[in-house]
């Protein structure tokens, strides 16, 4: 099984990336939240991957961190009615920390805002995944742009989660707050403080 791909990033779109290694170019389907953190084409990058095999196809899905890949696997394997395409859509809409927090809190309304996820599917996400989440992992933060270089380790901080909570307390919708803070994290980098993320997100 292909668990990761490291090499030169040839090209990228919001939902796919091509990484060349060993003379081969691997097309990897990725969520928007991973695309936001890719380096520029021509630089080294690493994606944690999961191969999904069907009778007539083999598709490679890639993520910035092992945690995101493992959560994608949980969605596909444990939640009734959720396939790879829908799981990728979920991970494209919200950061992993926000998704885990919504599931832990039973926030069906927030989960239902993900494209393709209605109220019933959101309820299944909560019911079928809540007991599979490790509380110690809630709020885990993935690396910012530039930290997806081969071999880079996750930042493992709660800054994004705390900044999102601060914005929602100021009246932002959770989805909008999550997006604004993600963009601030990409722009400022992994050393940015929670306060700096909030200030940047507020514009």
mmCIF file with all atom_site columns, C-alpha atoms in Angstrom:
data_model
loop_
_atom_site.group_PDB
_atom_site.id
_atom_site.type_symbol
_atom_site.label_atom_id
_atom_site.label_alt_id
_atom_site.label_comp_id
_atom_site.label_asym_id
_atom_site.label_entity_id
_atom_site.label_seq_id
_atom_site.pdbx_PDB_ins_code
_atom_site.Cartn_x
_atom_site.Cartn_y
_atom_site.Cartn_z
_atom_site.occupancy
_atom_site.B_iso_or_equiv
_atom_site.pdbx_formal_charge
_atom_site.auth_seq_id
_atom_site.auth_comp_id
_atom_site.auth_asym_id
_atom_site.auth_atom_id
_atom_site.pdbx_PDB_model_num
ATOM 1   C CA . UNK A 1 1   ? 0.000   0.000  0.000   1.00 0.00 ? 1   UNK A CA 1
ATOM 2   C CA . UNK A 1 2   ? 1.203   3.510  -0.839  1.00 0.00 ? 2   UNK A CA 1
ATOM 3   C CA . UNK A 1 3   ? 1.177   5.430  2.456   1.00 0.00 ? 3   UNK A CA 1
ATOM 4   C CA . UNK A 1 4   ? 3.033   8.536  1.315   1.00 0.00 ? 4   UNK A CA 1
ATOM 5   C CA . UNK A 1 5   ? 4.464   10.192 -1.780  1.00 0.00 ? 5   UNK A CA 1
ATOM 6   C CA . UNK A 1 6   ? 7.509   12.476 -1.659  1.00 0.00 ? 6   UNK A CA 1
ATOM 7   C CA . UNK A 1 7   ? 9.057   14.271 -4.577  1.00 0.00 ? 7   UNK A CA 1
ATOM 8   C CA . UNK A 1 8   ? 8.872   17.383 -6.729  1.00 0.00 ? 8   UNK A CA 1
ATOM 9   C CA . UNK A 1 9   ? 5.507   19.098 -6.954  1.00 0.00 ? 9   UNK A CA 1
ATOM 10  C CA . UNK A 1 10  ? 4.869   19.389 -10.683 1.00 0.00 ? 10  UNK A CA 1
ATOM 11  C CA . UNK A 1 11  ? 1.465   21.060 -10.564 1.00 0.00 ? 11  UNK A CA 1
ATOM 12  C CA . UNK A 1 12  ? -1.490  21.586 -8.261  1.00 0.00 ? 12  UNK A CA 1
ATOM 13  C CA . UNK A 1 13  ? -5.126  22.652 -8.305  1.00 0.00 ? 13  UNK A CA 1
ATOM 14  C CA . UNK A 1 14  ? -7.457  23.070 -5.320  1.00 0.00 ? 14  UNK A CA 1
ATOM 15  C CA . UNK A 1 15  ? -8.395  19.378 -5.559  1.00 0.00 ? 15  UNK A CA 1
ATOM 16  C CA . UNK A 1 16  ? -5.382  17.612 -7.067  1.00 0.00 ? 16  UNK A CA 1
ATOM 17  C CA . UNK A 1 17  ? -1.607  17.578 -7.175  1.00 0.00 ? 17  UNK A CA 1
ATOM 18  C CA . UNK A 1 18  ? 0.994   15.861 -9.335  1.00 0.00 ? 18  UNK A CA 1
ATOM 19  C CA . UNK A 1 19  ? 4.180   14.781 -7.577  1.00 0.00 ? 19  UNK A CA 1
ATOM 20  C CA . UNK A 1 20  ? 7.100   13.366 -9.542  1.00 0.00 ? 20  UNK A CA 1
ATOM 21  C CA . UNK A 1 21  ? 9.362   10.828 -7.890  1.00 0.00 ? 21  UNK A CA 1
ATOM 22  C CA . UNK A 1 22  ? 11.558  8.099  -9.341  1.00 0.00 ? 22  UNK A CA 1
ATOM 23  C CA . UNK A 1 23  ? 10.708  9.175  -12.864 1.00 0.00 ? 23  UNK A CA 1
ATOM 24  C CA . UNK A 1 24  ? 6.965   8.712  -12.287 1.00 0.00 ? 24  UNK A CA 1
ATOM 25  C CA . UNK A 1 25  ? 4.320   11.384 -11.862 1.00 0.00 ? 25  UNK A CA 1
ATOM 26  C CA . UNK A 1 26  ? 1.640   10.537 -9.319  1.00 0.00 ? 26  UNK A CA 1
ATOM 27  C CA . UNK A 1 27  ? -1.730  12.267 -9.583  1.00 0.00 ? 27  UNK A CA 1
ATOM 28  C CA . UNK A 1 28  ? -3.093  12.652 -6.056  1.00 0.00 ? 28  UNK A CA 1
ATOM 29  C CA . UNK A 1 29  ? -6.572  13.882 -5.168  1.00 0.00 ? 29  UNK A CA 1
ATOM 30  C CA . UNK A 1 30  ? -6.408  16.311 -2.252  1.00 0.00 ? 30  UNK A CA 1
ATOM 31  C CA . UNK A 1 31  ? -8.781  18.478 -0.190  1.00 0.00 ? 31  UNK A CA 1
ATOM 32  C CA . UNK A 1 32  ? -8.656  22.262 -0.453  1.00 0.00 ? 32  UNK A CA 1
ATOM 33  C CA . UNK A 1 33  ? -7.238  22.431 3.082   1.00 0.00 ? 33  UNK A CA 1
ATOM 34  C CA . UNK A 1 34  ? -4.175  20.517 1.866   1.00 0.00 ? 34  UNK A CA 1
ATOM 35  C CA . UNK A 1 35  ? -3.859  22.482 -1.382  1.00 0.00 ? 35  UNK A CA 1
ATOM 36  C CA . UNK A 1 36  ? -3.678  25.685 0.663   1.00 0.00 ? 36  UNK A CA 1
ATOM 37  C CA . UNK A 1 37  ? -0.468  24.451 2.296   1.00 0.00 ? 37  UNK A CA 1
ATOM 38  C CA . UNK A 1 38  ? 1.409   23.058 -0.688  1.00 0.00 ? 38  UNK A CA 1
ATOM 39  C CA . UNK A 1 39  ? 4.703   24.698 -1.664  1.00 0.00 ? 39  UNK A CA 1
ATOM 40  C CA . UNK A 1 40  ? 5.183   26.251 -5.086  1.00 0.00 ? 40  UNK A CA 1
ATOM 41  C CA . UNK A 1 41  ? 5.571   23.960 -8.125  1.00 0.00 ? 41  UNK A CA 1
ATOM 42  C CA . UNK A 1 42  ? 9.162   22.845 -8.539  1.00 0.00 ? 42  UNK A CA 1
ATOM 43  C CA . UNK A 1 43  ? 9.728   22.435 -4.804  1.00 0.00 ? 43  UNK A CA 1
ATOM 44  C CA . UNK A 1 44  ? 9.812   19.236 -2.765  1.00 0.00 ? 44  UNK A CA 1
ATOM 45  C CA . UNK A 1 45  ? 6.574   18.141 -1.133  1.00 0.00 ? 45  UNK A CA 1
ATOM 46  C CA . UNK A 1 46  ? 5.243   15.168 0.774   1.00 0.00 ? 46  UNK A CA 1
ATOM 47  C CA . UNK A 1 47  ? 1.685   13.905 1.004   1.00 0.00 ? 47  UNK A CA 1
ATOM 48  C CA . UNK A 1 48  ? 0.353   11.180 3.282   1.00 0.00 ? 48  UNK A CA 1
ATOM 49  C CA . UNK A 1 49  ? -1.736  8.991  1.028   1.00 0.00 ? 49  UNK A CA 1
ATOM 50  C CA . UNK A 1 50  ? -4.480  6.404  0.906   1.00 0.00 ? 50  UNK A CA 1
ATOM 51  C CA . UNK A 1 51  ? -5.139  4.320  -2.206  1.00 0.00 ? 51  UNK A CA 1
ATOM 52  C CA . UNK A 1 52  ? -8.782  3.457  -2.891  1.00 0.00 ? 52  UNK A CA 1
ATOM 53  C CA . UNK A 1 53  ? -9.329  0.581  -5.283  1.00 0.00 ? 53  UNK A CA 1
ATOM 54  C CA . UNK A 1 54  ? -12.489 -0.071 -7.262  1.00 0.00 ? 54  UNK A CA 1
ATOM 55  C CA . UNK A 1 55  ? -13.242 -2.667 -9.917  1.00 0.00 ? 55  UNK A CA 1
ATOM 56  C CA . UNK A 1 56  ? -12.443 -0.257 -12.706 1.00 0.00 ? 56  UNK A CA 1
ATOM 57  C CA . UNK A 1 57  ? -10.115 2.254  -11.051 1.00 0.00 ? 57  UNK A CA 1
ATOM 58  C CA . UNK A 1 58  ? -7.388  2.953  -8.521  1.00 0.00 ? 58  UNK A CA 1
ATOM 59  C CA . UNK A 1 59  ? -7.326  6.441  -7.007  1.00 0.00 ? 59  UNK A CA 1
ATOM 60  C CA . UNK A 1 60  ? -4.713  8.002  -4.737  1.00 0.00 ? 60  UNK A CA 1
ATOM 61  C CA . UNK A 1 61  ? -5.833  10.513 -2.100  1.00 0.00 ? 61  UNK A CA 1
ATOM 62  C CA . UNK A 1 62  ? -3.299  12.724 -0.332  1.00 0.00 ? 62  UNK A CA 1
ATOM 63  C CA . UNK A 1 63  ? -3.235  14.868 2.796   1.00 0.00 ? 63  UNK A CA 1
ATOM 64  C CA . UNK A 1 64  ? -0.928  17.257 4.607   1.00 0.00 ? 64  UNK A CA 1
ATOM 65  C CA . UNK A 1 65  ? -0.798  15.106 7.746   1.00 0.00 ? 65  UNK A CA 1
ATOM 66  C CA . UNK A 1 66  ? -1.261  11.522 8.810   1.00 0.00 ? 66  UNK A CA 1
ATOM 67  C CA . UNK A 1 67  ? -4.134  12.648 11.031  1.00 0.00 ? 67  UNK A CA 1
ATOM 68  C CA . UNK A 1 68  ? -6.066  14.042 8.071   1.00 0.00 ? 68  UNK A CA 1
ATOM 69  C CA . UNK A 1 69  ? -5.452  10.872 6.083   1.00 0.00 ? 69  UNK A CA 1
ATOM 70  C CA . UNK A 1 70  ? -6.603  8.696  8.979   1.00 0.00 ? 70  UNK A CA 1
ATOM 71  C CA . UNK A 1 71  ? -9.720  10.821 9.458   1.00 0.00 ? 71  UNK A CA 1
ATOM 72  C CA . UNK A 1 72  ? -10.475 10.486 5.732   1.00 0.00 ? 72  UNK A CA 1
ATOM 73  C CA . UNK A 1 73  ? -10.176 6.697  6.119   1.00 0.00 ? 73  UNK A CA 1
ATOM 74  C CA . UNK A 1 74  ? -12.580 6.806  9.080   1.00 0.00 ? 74  UNK A CA 1
ATOM 75  C CA . UNK A 1 75  ? -15.117 8.758  7.037   1.00 0.00 ? 75  UNK A CA 1
ATOM 76  C CA . UNK A 1 76  ? -14.963 6.350  4.116   1.00 0.00 ? 76  UNK A CA 1
ATOM 77  C CA . UNK A 1 77  ? -14.846 3.112  6.087   1.00 0.00 ? 77  UNK A CA 1
ATOM 78  C CA . UNK A 1 78  ? -16.998 3.832  9.127   1.00 0.00 ? 78  UNK A CA 1
ATOM 79  C CA . UNK A 1 79  ? -19.748 6.246  8.074   1.00 0.00 ? 79  UNK A CA 1
ATOM 80  C CA . UNK A 1 80  ? -22.640 4.778  6.104   1.00 0.00 ? 80  UNK A CA 1
ATOM 81  C CA . UNK A 1 81  ? -23.214 6.531  2.794   1.00 0.00 ? 81  UNK A CA 1
ATOM 82  C CA . UNK A 1 82  ? -19.934 8.487  2.775   1.00 0.00 ? 82  UNK A CA 1
ATOM 83  C CA . UNK A 1 83  ? -17.584 7.683  -0.108  1.00 0.00 ? 83  UNK A CA 1
ATOM 84  C CA . UNK A 1 84  ? -14.191 9.160  -1.034  1.00 0.00 ? 84  UNK A CA 1
ATOM 85  C CA . UNK A 1 85  ? -15.672 12.077 -2.999  1.00 0.00 ? 85  UNK A CA 1
ATOM 86  C CA . UNK A 1 86  ? -17.921 13.178 -0.133  1.00 0.00 ? 86  UNK A CA 1
ATOM 87  C CA . UNK A 1 87  ? -15.174 12.654 2.439   1.00 0.00 ? 87  UNK A CA 1
ATOM 88  C CA . UNK A 1 88  ? -12.829 14.857 0.396   1.00 0.00 ? 88  UNK A CA 1
ATOM 89  C CA . UNK A 1 89  ? -15.553 17.507 0.236   1.00 0.00 ? 89  UNK A CA 1
ATOM 90  C CA . UNK A 1 90  ? -15.901 17.458 4.026   1.00 0.00 ? 90  UNK A CA 1
ATOM 91  C CA . UNK A 1 91  ? -12.161 17.882 4.536   1.00 0.00 ? 91  UNK A CA 1
ATOM 92  C CA . UNK A 1 92  ? -12.124 20.675 1.943   1.00 0.00 ? 92  UNK A CA 1
ATOM 93  C CA . UNK A 1 93  ? -14.683 22.754 3.806   1.00 0.00 ? 93  UNK A CA 1
ATOM 94  C CA . UNK A 1 94  ? -13.376 22.680 7.384   1.00 0.00 ? 94  UNK A CA 1
ATOM 95  C CA . UNK A 1 95  ? -10.030 22.168 9.086   1.00 0.00 ? 95  UNK A CA 1
ATOM 96  C CA . UNK A 1 96  ? -9.518  18.883 10.907  1.00 0.00 ? 96  UNK A CA 1
ATOM 97  C CA . UNK A 1 97  ? -9.594  20.532 14.319  1.00 0.00 ? 97  UNK A CA 1
ATOM 98  C CA . UNK A 1 98  ? -12.954 22.165 13.572  1.00 0.00 ? 98  UNK A CA 1
ATOM 99  C CA . UNK A 1 99  ? -14.388 18.917 12.182  1.00 0.00 ? 99  UNK A CA 1
ATOM 100 C CA . UNK A 1 100 ? -13.340 16.930 15.234  1.00 0.00 ? 100 UNK A CA 1
ATOM 101 C CA . UNK A 1 101 ? -14.663 19.619 17.541  1.00 0.00 ? 101 UNK A CA 1
ATOM 102 C CA . UNK A 1 102 ? -18.027 19.663 15.742  1.00 0.00 ? 102 UNK A CA 1
ATOM 103 C CA . UNK A 1 103 ? -18.338 15.883 15.967  1.00 0.00 ? 103 UNK A CA 1
ATOM 104 C CA . UNK A 1 104 ? -17.356 15.819 19.640  1.00 0.00 ? 104 UNK A CA 1
ATOM 105 C CA . UNK A 1 105 ? -19.895 18.559 20.398  1.00 0.00 ? 105 UNK A CA 1
ATOM 106 C CA . UNK A 1 106 ? -22.617 17.005 18.251  1.00 0.00 ? 106 UNK A CA 1
ATOM 107 C CA . UNK A 1 107 ? -22.819 20.167 16.123  1.00 0.00 ? 107 UNK A CA 1
ATOM 108 C CA . UNK A 1 108 ? -24.958 18.727 13.327  1.00 0.00 ? 108 UNK A CA 1
ATOM 109 C CA . UNK A 1 109 ? -25.723 22.199 11.945  1.00 0.00 ? 109 UNK A CA 1
ATOM 110 C CA . UNK A 1 110 ? -22.063 23.001 11.273  1.00 0.00 ? 110 UNK A CA 1
ATOM 111 C CA . UNK A 1 111 ? -21.330 19.597 9.727   1.00 0.00 ? 111 UNK A CA 1
ATOM 112 C CA . UNK A 1 112 ? -24.387 19.905 7.473   1.00 0.00 ? 112 UNK A CA 1
ATOM 113 C CA . UNK A 1 113 ? -22.844 23.025 5.900   1.00 0.00 ? 113 UNK A CA 1
ATOM 114 C CA . UNK A 1 114 ? -20.263 20.847 4.138   1.00 0.00 ? 114 UNK A CA 1
ATOM 115 C CA . UNK A 1 115 ? -21.177 20.340 0.453   1.00 0.00 ? 115 UNK A CA 1
ATOM 116 C CA . UNK A 1 116 ? -23.123 17.126 -0.079  1.00 0.00 ? 116 UNK A CA 1
ATOM 117 C CA . UNK A 1 117 ? -23.692 16.588 3.634   1.00 0.00 ? 117 UNK A CA 1
ATOM 118 C CA . UNK A 1 118 ? -27.318 16.877 4.668   1.00 0.00 ? 118 UNK A CA 1
ATOM 119 C CA . UNK A 1 119 ? -28.716 16.737 8.182   1.00 0.00 ? 119 UNK A CA 1
ATOM 120 C CA . UNK A 1 120 ? -29.076 12.943 8.204   1.00 0.00 ? 120 UNK A CA 1
ATOM 121 C CA . UNK A 1 121 ? -25.505 12.357 7.044   1.00 0.00 ? 121 UNK A CA 1
ATOM 122 C CA . UNK A 1 122 ? -24.238 14.913 9.568   1.00 0.00 ? 122 UNK A CA 1
ATOM 123 C CA . UNK A 1 123 ? -26.079 13.029 12.301  1.00 0.00 ? 123 UNK A CA 1
ATOM 124 C CA . UNK A 1 124 ? -24.438 9.789  11.167  1.00 0.00 ? 124 UNK A CA 1
ATOM 125 C CA . UNK A 1 125 ? -21.028 11.472 11.331  1.00 0.00 ? 125 UNK A CA 1
ATOM 126 C CA . UNK A 1 126 ? -21.647 12.335 14.965  1.00 0.00 ? 126 UNK A CA 1
ATOM 127 C CA . UNK A 1 127 ? -23.136 8.972  15.923  1.00 0.00 ? 127 UNK A CA 1
ATOM 128 C CA . UNK A 1 128 ? -20.600 6.797  14.137  1.00 0.00 ? 128 UNK A CA 1
ATOM 129 C CA . UNK A 1 129 ? -17.412 8.805  14.777  1.00 0.00 ? 129 UNK A CA 1
ATOM 130 C CA . UNK A 1 130 ? -17.813 10.480 18.159  1.00 0.00 ? 130 UNK A CA 1
ATOM 131 C CA . UNK A 1 131 ? -16.580 7.465  20.135  1.00 0.00 ? 131 UNK A CA 1
ATOM 132 C CA . UNK A 1 132 ? -13.655 6.981  17.737  1.00 0.00 ? 132 UNK A CA 1
ATOM 133 C CA . UNK A 1 133 ? -12.100 10.385 18.379  1.00 0.00 ? 133 UNK A CA 1
ATOM 134 C CA . UNK A 1 134 ? -9.227  10.677 20.812  1.00 0.00 ? 134 UNK A CA 1
ATOM 135 C CA . UNK A 1 135 ? -9.938  13.743 23.017  1.00 0.00 ? 135 UNK A CA 1
ATOM 136 C CA . UNK A 1 136 ? -6.197  14.427 23.200  1.00 0.00 ? 136 UNK A CA 1
ATOM 137 C CA . UNK A 1 137 ? -6.150  14.946 19.430  1.00 0.00 ? 137 UNK A CA 1
ATOM 138 C CA . UNK A 1 138 ? -8.890  17.568 19.339  1.00 0.00 ? 138 UNK A CA 1
ATOM 139 C CA . UNK A 1 139 ? -7.490  20.843 18.095  1.00 0.00 ? 139 UNK A CA 1
ATOM 140 C CA . UNK A 1 140 ? -4.498  19.234 16.389  1.00 0.00 ? 140 UNK A CA 1
ATOM 141 C CA . UNK A 1 141 ? -3.075  21.658 13.870  1.00 0.00 ? 141 UNK A CA 1
ATOM 142 C CA . UNK A 1 142 ? -1.504  20.785 10.560  1.00 0.00 ? 142 UNK A CA 1
ATOM 143 C CA . UNK A 1 143 ? 1.564   22.614 9.197   1.00 0.00 ? 143 UNK A CA 1
ATOM 144 C CA . UNK A 1 144 ? 1.355   25.841 7.250   1.00 0.00 ? 144 UNK A CA 1
ATOM 145 C CA . UNK A 1 145 ? 2.463   26.418 3.669   1.00 0.00 ? 145 UNK A CA 1
ATOM 146 C CA . UNK A 1 146 ? 6.131   25.572 3.322   1.00 0.00 ? 146 UNK A CA 1
ATOM 147 C CA . UNK A 1 147 ? 5.973   22.931 6.075   1.00 0.00 ? 147 UNK A CA 1
ATOM 148 C CA . UNK A 1 148 ? 4.773   20.329 3.582   1.00 0.00 ? 148 UNK A CA 1
ATOM 149 C CA . UNK A 1 149 ? 8.339   19.866 2.461   1.00 0.00 ? 149 UNK A CA 1
ATOM 150 C CA . UNK A 1 150 ? 9.451   16.247 2.547   1.00 0.00 ? 150 UNK A CA 1
ATOM 151 C CA . UNK A 1 151 ? 9.802   14.978 6.098   1.00 0.00 ? 151 UNK A CA 1
ATOM 152 C CA . UNK A 1 152 ? 8.220   17.966 7.838   1.00 0.00 ? 152 UNK A CA 1
ATOM 153 C CA . UNK A 1 153 ? 6.370   17.212 11.080  1.00 0.00 ? 153 UNK A CA 1
ATOM 154 C CA . UNK A 1 154 ? 2.958   18.564 12.142  1.00 0.00 ? 154 UNK A CA 1
ATOM 155 C CA . UNK A 1 155 ? 2.945   21.651 14.343  1.00 0.00 ? 155 UNK A CA 1
ATOM 156 C CA . UNK A 1 156 ? 0.604   19.967 16.822  1.00 0.00 ? 156 UNK A CA 1
ATOM 157 C CA . UNK A 1 157 ? -0.759  23.165 18.388  1.00 0.00 ? 157 UNK A CA 1
ATOM 158 C CA . UNK A 1 158 ? -4.214  24.520 19.229  1.00 0.00 ? 158 UNK A CA 1
ATOM 159 C CA . UNK A 1 159 ? -3.792  27.946 17.677  1.00 0.00 ? 159 UNK A CA 1
ATOM 160 C CA . UNK A 1 160 ? -6.261  27.536 14.823  1.00 0.00 ? 160 UNK A CA 1
ATOM 161 C CA . UNK A 1 161 ? -8.933  26.099 17.082  1.00 0.00 ? 161 UNK A CA 1
ATOM 162 C CA . UNK A 1 162 ? -8.523  28.901 19.622  1.00 0.00 ? 162 UNK A CA 1
ATOM 163 C CA . UNK A 1 163 ? -8.551  31.574 16.930  1.00 0.00 ? 163 UNK A CA 1
ATOM 164 C CA . UNK A 1 164 ? -11.696 30.093 15.356  1.00 0.00 ? 164 UNK A CA 1
ATOM 165 C CA . UNK A 1 165 ? -13.420 30.055 18.740  1.00 0.00 ? 165 UNK A CA 1
ATOM 166 C CA . UNK A 1 166 ? -12.461 33.697 19.250  1.00 0.00 ? 166 UNK A CA 1
ATOM 167 C CA . UNK A 1 167 ? -13.933 34.726 15.900  1.00 0.00 ? 167 UNK A CA 1
ATOM 168 C CA . UNK A 1 168 ? -17.165 32.833 16.497  1.00 0.00 ? 168 UNK A CA 1
ATOM 169 C CA . UNK A 1 169 ? -17.433 34.596 19.847  1.00 0.00 ? 169 UNK A CA 1
ATOM 170 C CA . UNK A 1 170 ? -17.220 37.862 17.903  1.00 0.00 ? 170 UNK A CA 1
ATOM 171 C CA . UNK A 1 171 ? -20.180 36.808 15.780  1.00 0.00 ? 171 UNK A CA 1
ATOM 172 C CA . UNK A 1 172 ? -18.540 35.059 12.823  1.00 0.00 ? 172 UNK A CA 1
ATOM 173 C CA . UNK A 1 173 ? -20.210 31.976 11.419  1.00 0.00 ? 173 UNK A CA 1
ATOM 174 C CA . UNK A 1 174 ? -18.121 28.910 12.255  1.00 0.00 ? 174 UNK A CA 1
ATOM 175 C CA . UNK A 1 175 ? -17.472 28.028 8.601   1.00 0.00 ? 175 UNK A CA 1
ATOM 176 C CA . UNK A 1 176 ? -16.362 31.580 7.782   1.00 0.00 ? 176 UNK A CA 1
ATOM 177 C CA . UNK A 1 177 ? -14.203 31.773 10.901  1.00 0.00 ? 177 UNK A CA 1
ATOM 178 C CA . UNK A 1 178 ? -12.489 28.482 10.069  1.00 0.00 ? 178 UNK A CA 1
ATOM 179 C CA . UNK A 1 179 ? -11.705 29.607 6.516   1.00 0.00 ? 179 UNK A CA 1
ATOM 180 C CA . UNK A 1 180 ? -10.405 33.010 7.603   1.00 0.00 ? 180 UNK A CA 1
ATOM 181 C CA . UNK A 1 181 ? -8.121  31.520 10.239  1.00 0.00 ? 181 UNK A CA 1
ATOM 182 C CA . UNK A 1 182 ? -6.808  28.833 7.860   1.00 0.00 ? 182 UNK A CA 1
ATOM 183 C CA . UNK A 1 183 ? -5.893  31.534 5.373   1.00 0.00 ? 183 UNK A CA 1
ATOM 184 C CA . UNK A 1 184 ? -4.213  33.559 8.118   1.00 0.00 ? 184 UNK A CA 1
ATOM 185 C CA . UNK A 1 185 ? -2.239  30.478 9.195   1.00 0.00 ? 185 UNK A CA 1
ATOM 186 C CA . UNK A 1 186 ? -1.010  29.934 5.629   1.00 0.00 ? 186 UNK A CA 1
ATOM 187 C CA . UNK A 1 187 ? -0.035  33.596 5.267   1.00 0.00 ? 187 UNK A CA 1
ATOM 188 C CA . UNK A 1 188 ? 1.723   33.983 8.626   1.00 0.00 ? 188 UNK A CA 1
ATOM 189 C CA . UNK A 1 189 ? 3.259   30.538 9.092   1.00 0.00 ? 189 UNK A CA 1
ATOM 190 C CA . UNK A 1 190 ? 3.521   28.083 11.967  1.00 0.00 ? 190 UNK A CA 1
ATOM 191 C CA . UNK A 1 191 ? 5.210   30.537 14.354  1.00 0.00 ? 191 UNK A CA 1
ATOM 192 C CA . UNK A 1 192 ? 2.246   32.920 14.406  1.00 0.00 ? 192 UNK A CA 1
ATOM 193 C CA . UNK A 1 193 ? 0.535   33.400 17.755  1.00 0.00 ? 193 UNK A CA 1
ATOM 194 C CA . UNK A 1 194 ? -3.184  32.977 18.306  1.00 0.00 ? 194 UNK A CA 1
ATOM 195 C CA . UNK A 1 195 ? -3.498  36.760 18.639  1.00 0.00 ? 195 UNK A CA 1
ATOM 196 C CA . UNK A 1 196 ? -1.697  37.300 15.326  1.00 0.00 ? 196 UNK A CA 1
ATOM 197 C CA . UNK A 1 197 ? -3.977  34.794 13.593  1.00 0.00 ? 197 UNK A CA 1
ATOM 198 C CA . UNK A 1 198 ? -7.065  36.538 14.926  1.00 0.00 ? 198 UNK A CA 1
ATOM 199 C CA . UNK A 1 199 ? -5.772  39.973 13.833  1.00 0.00 ? 199 UNK A CA 1
ATOM 200 C CA . UNK A 1 200 ? -4.903  38.689 10.357  1.00 0.00 ? 200 UNK A CA 1
ATOM 201 C CA . UNK A 1 201 ? -8.254  36.907 9.995   1.00 0.00 ? 201 UNK A CA 1
ATOM 202 C CA . UNK A 1 202 ? -10.103 40.073 10.945  1.00 0.00 ? 202 UNK A CA 1
ATOM 203 C CA . UNK A 1 203 ? -8.243  41.889 8.162   1.00 0.00 ? 203 UNK A CA 1
#
